[in-house]
mmCIF file of C-alpha atoms in Angstrom:
data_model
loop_
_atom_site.group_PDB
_atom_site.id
_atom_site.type_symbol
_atom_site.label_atom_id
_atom_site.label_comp_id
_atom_site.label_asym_id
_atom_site.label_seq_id
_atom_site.Cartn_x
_atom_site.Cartn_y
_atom_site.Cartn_z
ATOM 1 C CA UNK A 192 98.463 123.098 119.531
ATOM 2 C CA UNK A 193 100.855 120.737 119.855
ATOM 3 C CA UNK A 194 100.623 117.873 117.213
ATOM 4 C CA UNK A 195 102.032 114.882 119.137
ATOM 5 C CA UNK A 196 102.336 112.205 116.314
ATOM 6 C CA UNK A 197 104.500 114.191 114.778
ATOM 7 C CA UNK A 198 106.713 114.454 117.609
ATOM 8 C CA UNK A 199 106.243 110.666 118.062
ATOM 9 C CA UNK A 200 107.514 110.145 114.636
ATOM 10 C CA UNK A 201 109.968 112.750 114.152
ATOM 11 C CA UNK A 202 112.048 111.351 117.211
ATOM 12 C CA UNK A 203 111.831 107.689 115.590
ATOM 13 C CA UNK A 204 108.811 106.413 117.537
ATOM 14 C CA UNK A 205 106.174 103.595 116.003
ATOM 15 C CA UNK A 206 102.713 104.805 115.852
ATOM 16 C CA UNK A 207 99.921 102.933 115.845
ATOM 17 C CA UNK A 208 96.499 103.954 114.026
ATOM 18 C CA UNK A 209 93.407 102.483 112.117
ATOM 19 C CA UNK A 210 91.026 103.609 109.285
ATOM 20 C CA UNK A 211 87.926 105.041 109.962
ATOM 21 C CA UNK A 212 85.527 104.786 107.011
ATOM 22 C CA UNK A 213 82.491 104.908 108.564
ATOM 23 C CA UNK A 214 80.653 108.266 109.113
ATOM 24 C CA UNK A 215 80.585 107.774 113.145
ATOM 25 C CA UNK A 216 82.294 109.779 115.961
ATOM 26 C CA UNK A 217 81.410 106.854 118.329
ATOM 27 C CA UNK A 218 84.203 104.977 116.591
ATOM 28 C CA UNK A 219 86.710 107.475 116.921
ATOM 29 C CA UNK A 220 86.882 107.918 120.146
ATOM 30 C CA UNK A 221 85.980 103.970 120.850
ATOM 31 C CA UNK A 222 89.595 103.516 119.299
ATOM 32 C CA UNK A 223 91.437 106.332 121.386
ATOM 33 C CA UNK A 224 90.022 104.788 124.374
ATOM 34 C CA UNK A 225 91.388 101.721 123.402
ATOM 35 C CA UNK A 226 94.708 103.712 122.858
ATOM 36 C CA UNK A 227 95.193 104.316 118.937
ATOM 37 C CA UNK A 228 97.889 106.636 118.563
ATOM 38 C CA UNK A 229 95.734 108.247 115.546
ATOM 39 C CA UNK A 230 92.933 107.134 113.420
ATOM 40 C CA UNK A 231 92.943 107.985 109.521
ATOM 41 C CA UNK A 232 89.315 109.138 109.069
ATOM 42 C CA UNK A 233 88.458 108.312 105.360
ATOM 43 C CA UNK A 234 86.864 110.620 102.856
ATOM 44 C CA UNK A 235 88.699 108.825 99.955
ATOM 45 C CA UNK A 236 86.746 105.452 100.555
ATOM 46 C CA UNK A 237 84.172 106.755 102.940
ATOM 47 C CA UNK A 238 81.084 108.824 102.688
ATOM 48 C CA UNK A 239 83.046 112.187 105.187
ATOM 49 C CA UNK A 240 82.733 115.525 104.128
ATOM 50 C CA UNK A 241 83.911 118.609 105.694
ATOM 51 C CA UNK A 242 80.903 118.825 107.717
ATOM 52 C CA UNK A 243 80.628 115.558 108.989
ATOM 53 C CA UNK A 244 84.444 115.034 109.784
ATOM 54 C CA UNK A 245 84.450 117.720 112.077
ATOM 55 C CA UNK A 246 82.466 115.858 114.576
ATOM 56 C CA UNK A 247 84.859 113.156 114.406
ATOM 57 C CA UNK A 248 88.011 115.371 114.645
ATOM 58 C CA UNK A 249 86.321 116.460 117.970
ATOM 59 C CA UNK A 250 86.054 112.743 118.953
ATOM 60 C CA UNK A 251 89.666 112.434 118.506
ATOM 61 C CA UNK A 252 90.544 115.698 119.990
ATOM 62 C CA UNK A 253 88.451 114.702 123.093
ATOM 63 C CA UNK A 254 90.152 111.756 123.691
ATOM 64 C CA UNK A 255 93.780 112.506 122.978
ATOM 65 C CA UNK A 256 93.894 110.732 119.700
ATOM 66 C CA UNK A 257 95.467 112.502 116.388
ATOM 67 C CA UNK A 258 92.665 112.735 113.796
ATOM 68 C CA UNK A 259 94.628 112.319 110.651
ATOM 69 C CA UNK A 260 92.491 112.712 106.773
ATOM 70 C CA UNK A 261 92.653 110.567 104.273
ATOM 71 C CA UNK A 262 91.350 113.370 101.480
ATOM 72 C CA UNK A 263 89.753 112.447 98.129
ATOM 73 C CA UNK A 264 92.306 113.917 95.645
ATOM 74 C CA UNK A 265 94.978 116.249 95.937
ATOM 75 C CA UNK A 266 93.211 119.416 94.642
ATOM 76 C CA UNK A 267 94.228 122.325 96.917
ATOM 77 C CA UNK A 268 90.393 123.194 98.179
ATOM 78 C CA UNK A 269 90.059 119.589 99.341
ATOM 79 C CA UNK A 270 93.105 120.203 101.374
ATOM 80 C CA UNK A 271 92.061 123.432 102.423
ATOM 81 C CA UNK A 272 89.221 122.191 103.698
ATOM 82 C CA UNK A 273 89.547 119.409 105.628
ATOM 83 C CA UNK A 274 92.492 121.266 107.123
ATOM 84 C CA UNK A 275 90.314 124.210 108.550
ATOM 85 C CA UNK A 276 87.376 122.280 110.549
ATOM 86 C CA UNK A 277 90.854 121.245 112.315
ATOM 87 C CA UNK A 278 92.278 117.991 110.875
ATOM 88 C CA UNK A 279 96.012 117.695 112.824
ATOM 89 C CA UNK A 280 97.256 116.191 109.029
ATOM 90 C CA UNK A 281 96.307 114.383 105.614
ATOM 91 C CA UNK A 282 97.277 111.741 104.482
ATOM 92 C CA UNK A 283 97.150 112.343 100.489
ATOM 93 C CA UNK A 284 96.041 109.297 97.941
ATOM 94 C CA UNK A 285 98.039 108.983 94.573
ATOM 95 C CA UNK A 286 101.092 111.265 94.924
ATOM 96 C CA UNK A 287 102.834 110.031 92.021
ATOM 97 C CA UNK A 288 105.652 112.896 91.427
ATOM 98 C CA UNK A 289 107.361 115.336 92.639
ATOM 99 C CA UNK A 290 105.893 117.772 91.693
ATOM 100 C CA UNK A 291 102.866 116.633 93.331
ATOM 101 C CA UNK A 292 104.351 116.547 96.635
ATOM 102 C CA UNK A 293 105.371 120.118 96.614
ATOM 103 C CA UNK A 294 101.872 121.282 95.334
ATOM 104 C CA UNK A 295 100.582 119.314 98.024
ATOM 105 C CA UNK A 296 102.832 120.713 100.790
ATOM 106 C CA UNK A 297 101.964 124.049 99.235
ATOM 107 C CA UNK A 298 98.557 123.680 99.244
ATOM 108 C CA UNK A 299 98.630 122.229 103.268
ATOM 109 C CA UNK A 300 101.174 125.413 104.610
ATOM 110 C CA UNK A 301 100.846 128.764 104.441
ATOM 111 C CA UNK A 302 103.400 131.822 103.625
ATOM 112 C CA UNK A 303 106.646 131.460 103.088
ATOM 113 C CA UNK A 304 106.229 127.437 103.447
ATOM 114 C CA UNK A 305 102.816 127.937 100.878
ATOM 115 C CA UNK A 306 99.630 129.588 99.964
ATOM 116 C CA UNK A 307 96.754 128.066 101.905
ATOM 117 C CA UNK A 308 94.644 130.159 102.270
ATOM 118 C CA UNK A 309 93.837 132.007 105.474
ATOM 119 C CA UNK A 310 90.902 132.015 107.426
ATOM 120 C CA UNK A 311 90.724 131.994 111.347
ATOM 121 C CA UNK A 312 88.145 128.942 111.688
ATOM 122 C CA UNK A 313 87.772 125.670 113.716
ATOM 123 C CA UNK A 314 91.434 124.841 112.883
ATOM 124 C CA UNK A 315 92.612 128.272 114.609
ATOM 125 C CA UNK A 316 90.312 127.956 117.178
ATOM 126 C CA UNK A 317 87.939 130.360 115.797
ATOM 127 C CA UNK A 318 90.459 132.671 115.898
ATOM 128 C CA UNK A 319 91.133 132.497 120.110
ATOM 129 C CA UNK A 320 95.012 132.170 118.857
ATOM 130 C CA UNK A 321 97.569 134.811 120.388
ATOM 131 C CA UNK A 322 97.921 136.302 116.639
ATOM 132 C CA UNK A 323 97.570 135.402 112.873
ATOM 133 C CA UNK A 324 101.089 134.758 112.471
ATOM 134 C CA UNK A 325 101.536 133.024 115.671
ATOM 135 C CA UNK A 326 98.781 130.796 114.307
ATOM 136 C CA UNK A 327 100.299 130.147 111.061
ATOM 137 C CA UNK A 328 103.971 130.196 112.452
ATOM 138 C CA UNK A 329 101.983 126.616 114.942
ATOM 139 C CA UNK A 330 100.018 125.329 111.603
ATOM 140 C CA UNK A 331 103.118 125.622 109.520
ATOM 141 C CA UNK A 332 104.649 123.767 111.902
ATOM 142 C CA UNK A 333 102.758 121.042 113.734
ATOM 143 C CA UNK A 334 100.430 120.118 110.390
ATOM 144 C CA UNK A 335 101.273 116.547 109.333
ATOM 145 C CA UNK A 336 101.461 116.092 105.336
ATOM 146 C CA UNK A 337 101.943 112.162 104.592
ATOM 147 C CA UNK A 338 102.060 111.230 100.982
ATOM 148 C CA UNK A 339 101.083 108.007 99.593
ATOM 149 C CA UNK A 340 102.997 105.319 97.180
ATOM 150 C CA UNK A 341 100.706 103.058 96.053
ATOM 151 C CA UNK A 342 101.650 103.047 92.157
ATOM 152 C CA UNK A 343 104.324 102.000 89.961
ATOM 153 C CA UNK A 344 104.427 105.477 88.538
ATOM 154 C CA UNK A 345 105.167 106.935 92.218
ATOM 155 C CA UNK A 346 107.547 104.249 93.153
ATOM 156 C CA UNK A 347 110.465 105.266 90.244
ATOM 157 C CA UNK A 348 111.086 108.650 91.952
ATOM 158 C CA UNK A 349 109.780 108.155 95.310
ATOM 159 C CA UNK A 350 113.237 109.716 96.263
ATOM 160 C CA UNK A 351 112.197 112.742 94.849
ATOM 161 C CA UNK A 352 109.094 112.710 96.664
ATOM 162 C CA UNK A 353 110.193 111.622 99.611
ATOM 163 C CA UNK A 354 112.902 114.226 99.585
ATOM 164 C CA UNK A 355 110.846 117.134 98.850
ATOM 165 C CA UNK A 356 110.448 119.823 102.212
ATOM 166 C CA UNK A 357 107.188 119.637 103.954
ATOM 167 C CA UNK A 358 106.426 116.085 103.238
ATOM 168 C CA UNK A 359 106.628 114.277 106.778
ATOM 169 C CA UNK A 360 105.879 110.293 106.135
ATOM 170 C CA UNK A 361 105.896 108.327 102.973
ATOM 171 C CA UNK A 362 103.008 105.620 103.595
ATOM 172 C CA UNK A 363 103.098 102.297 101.668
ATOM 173 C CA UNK A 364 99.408 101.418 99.814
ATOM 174 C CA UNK A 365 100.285 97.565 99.475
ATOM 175 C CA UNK A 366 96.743 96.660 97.923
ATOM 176 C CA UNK A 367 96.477 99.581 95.130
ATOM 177 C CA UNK A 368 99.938 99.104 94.398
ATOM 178 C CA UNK A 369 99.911 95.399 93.608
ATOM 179 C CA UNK A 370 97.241 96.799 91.445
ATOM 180 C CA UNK A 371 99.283 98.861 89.957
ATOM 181 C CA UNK A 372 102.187 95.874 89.096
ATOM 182 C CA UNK A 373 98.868 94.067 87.888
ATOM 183 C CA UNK A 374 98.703 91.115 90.434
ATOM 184 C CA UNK A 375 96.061 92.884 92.767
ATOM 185 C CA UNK A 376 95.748 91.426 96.323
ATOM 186 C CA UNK A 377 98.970 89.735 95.629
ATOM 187 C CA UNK A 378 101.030 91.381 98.175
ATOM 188 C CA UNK A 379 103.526 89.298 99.255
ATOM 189 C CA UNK A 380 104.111 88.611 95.614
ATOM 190 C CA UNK A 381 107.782 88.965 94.652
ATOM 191 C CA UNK A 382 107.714 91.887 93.166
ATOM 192 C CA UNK A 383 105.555 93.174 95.401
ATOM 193 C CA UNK A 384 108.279 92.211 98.698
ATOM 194 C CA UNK A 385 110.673 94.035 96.571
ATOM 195 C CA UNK A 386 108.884 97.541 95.367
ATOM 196 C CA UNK A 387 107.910 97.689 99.191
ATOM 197 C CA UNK A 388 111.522 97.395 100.216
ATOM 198 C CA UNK A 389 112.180 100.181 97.761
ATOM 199 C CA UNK A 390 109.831 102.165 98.756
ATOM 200 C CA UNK A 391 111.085 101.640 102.773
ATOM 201 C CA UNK A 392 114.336 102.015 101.305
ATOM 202 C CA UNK A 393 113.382 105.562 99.482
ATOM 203 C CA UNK A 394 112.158 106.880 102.817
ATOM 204 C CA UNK A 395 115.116 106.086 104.684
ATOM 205 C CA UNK A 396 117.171 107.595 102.408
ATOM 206 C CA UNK A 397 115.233 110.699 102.695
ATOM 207 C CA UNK A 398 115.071 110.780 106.608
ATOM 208 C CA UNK A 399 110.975 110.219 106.564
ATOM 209 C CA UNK A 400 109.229 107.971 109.054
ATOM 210 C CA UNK A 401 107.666 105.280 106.355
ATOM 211 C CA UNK A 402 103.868 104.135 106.683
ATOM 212 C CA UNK A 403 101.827 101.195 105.627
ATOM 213 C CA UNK A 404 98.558 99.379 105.702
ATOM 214 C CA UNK A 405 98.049 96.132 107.710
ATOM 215 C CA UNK A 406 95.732 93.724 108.436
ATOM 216 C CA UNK A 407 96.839 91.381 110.990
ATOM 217 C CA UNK A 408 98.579 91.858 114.574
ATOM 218 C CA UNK A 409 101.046 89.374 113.207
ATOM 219 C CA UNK A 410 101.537 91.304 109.850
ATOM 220 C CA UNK A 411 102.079 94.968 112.178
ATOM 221 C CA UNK A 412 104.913 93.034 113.837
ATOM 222 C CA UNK A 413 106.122 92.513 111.126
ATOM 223 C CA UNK A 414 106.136 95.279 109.496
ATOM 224 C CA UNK A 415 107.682 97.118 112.385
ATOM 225 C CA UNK A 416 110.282 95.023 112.531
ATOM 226 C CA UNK A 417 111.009 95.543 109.160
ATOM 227 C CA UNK A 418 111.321 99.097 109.601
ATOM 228 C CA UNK A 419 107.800 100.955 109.108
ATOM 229 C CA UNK A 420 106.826 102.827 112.489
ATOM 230 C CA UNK A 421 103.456 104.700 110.945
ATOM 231 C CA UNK A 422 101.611 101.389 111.104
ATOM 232 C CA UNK A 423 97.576 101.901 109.604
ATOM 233 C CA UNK A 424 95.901 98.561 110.992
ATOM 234 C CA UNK A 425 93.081 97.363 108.822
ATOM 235 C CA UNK A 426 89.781 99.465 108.811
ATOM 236 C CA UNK A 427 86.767 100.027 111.116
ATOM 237 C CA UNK A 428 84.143 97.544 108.953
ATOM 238 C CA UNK A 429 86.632 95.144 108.810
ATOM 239 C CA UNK A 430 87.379 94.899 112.341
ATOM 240 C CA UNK A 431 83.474 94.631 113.355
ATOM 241 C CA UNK A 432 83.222 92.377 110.712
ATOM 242 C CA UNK A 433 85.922 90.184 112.195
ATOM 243 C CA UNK A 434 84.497 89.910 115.250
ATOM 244 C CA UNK A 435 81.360 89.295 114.015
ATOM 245 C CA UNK A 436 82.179 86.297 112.354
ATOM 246 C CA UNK A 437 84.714 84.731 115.484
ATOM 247 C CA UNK A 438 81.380 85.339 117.613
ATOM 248 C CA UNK A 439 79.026 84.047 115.320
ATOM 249 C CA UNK A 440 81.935 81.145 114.206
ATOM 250 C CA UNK A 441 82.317 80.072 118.031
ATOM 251 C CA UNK A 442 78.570 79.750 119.225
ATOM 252 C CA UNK A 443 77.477 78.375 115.829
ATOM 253 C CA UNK A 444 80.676 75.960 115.324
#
């Protein structure tokens, strides 16, 4: 299978997706139709597991959308899993060094690239695949691993991170790292403008489309403009909530 946000980023295309923390395949494919390049579904912040991803992978899949993974940790059976019930990449929380990185590549690839471990299921297509090493050869391949900086720690040698083989986008977490600088919610904060620069900066310098989190149309402009092109706008509660209030706001004045 042919992973086409990678190909989107990889020839210097902006993506768009949003978060999906809420346990419903409805919403996935709602936000393909409405032409979402991707959607991050969230088991860090939301209630998925394995089992209950896999319905909203197939949402995605259904309607052309890449169904990206936000995982809980970076332990290499959470990766595992949410890789085989067919996840096209994960995005991993709290990659703070290098060595990190490559674990987490390791953990997401399989021989010579790592050693994840091998099992023809969803992800293979039950094992309808030409071969076992074909299939590997096309996981190795098209499987999107996206790292996140979203603490000081991470930030100092985001080069090395960014540099290391197998990592594909280095994506920005504004709010946990202005946390992290110990001004939380503060990010437009000075120092805040500047460790994001250096963290756009750090991907450049490695080649790597950069990510971030936004919450505005105005603030994803932005953004782009700046230089980010994996652009994660706001989250699925939010955005009901939003609208919520505007309809409730305008009949109620």
């Amino acid at each position: 299978m042919i992973n086409q946000l990678k190909r989107k980023l990889a020839g210097g295309g902006v993506a768009l997706g949003t978060f999906i923390t809420l346990n419903c395949p409805d919403l996935v494919e709602i936000a393909a139709l409405a032409g979402f390049d991707y959607c991050i579904i969230d088991t860090e912040h939301g209630p998925g597991n394995p089992e209950s991803i896999q319905h909203m992978i197939r949402a995605a899949e259904l309607r052309g959308m890449a169904p990206i993974v936000r995982v809980t940790d970076t332990a290499a059976t959470t990766i595992l899993r949410t890789l085989d019930v067919g996840a096209a990449g994960i995005q991993v929380p709290q990659v703070n060094s290098p060595e990190t990185a490559e674990n987490v590549v390791r953990s997401a690839k399989y021989f010579p690239k790592g050693d994840r471990g091998a099992c023809l299921t969803r992800s293979s297509r039950y094992g309808f695949v030409p071969g076992v090493a074909e299939y590997f050869d096309e996981a190795n391949r098209e499987t999107l691993v996206i790292v996140h900086c979203e603490n000081r720690q991470g930030l100092e040698c985001l080069d090395g991170i960014a540099a290391v083989d197998g990592v594909d986008v280095v994506f920005v977490g504004p709010y946990d790292l202005s946390q992290s600088f110990g001004i939380p919610g503060q990010i437009y904060h000075p120092v805040m403008v500047d460790a994001v620069a250096r963290a756009l900066a750090a991907a450049k310098r490695a080649g790597k489309p950069a990510g971030i989190f936004v919450g505005s149309v105005e603030e994803a402009k932005a953004r782009i403009e700046q230089g980010f092109s994996y652009i994660a706008y706001s989250t699925d509660s939010l955005v009901y909530a939003e609208v919520c209030r505007n309809i409730i706001g305008g009949i109620k004045g």
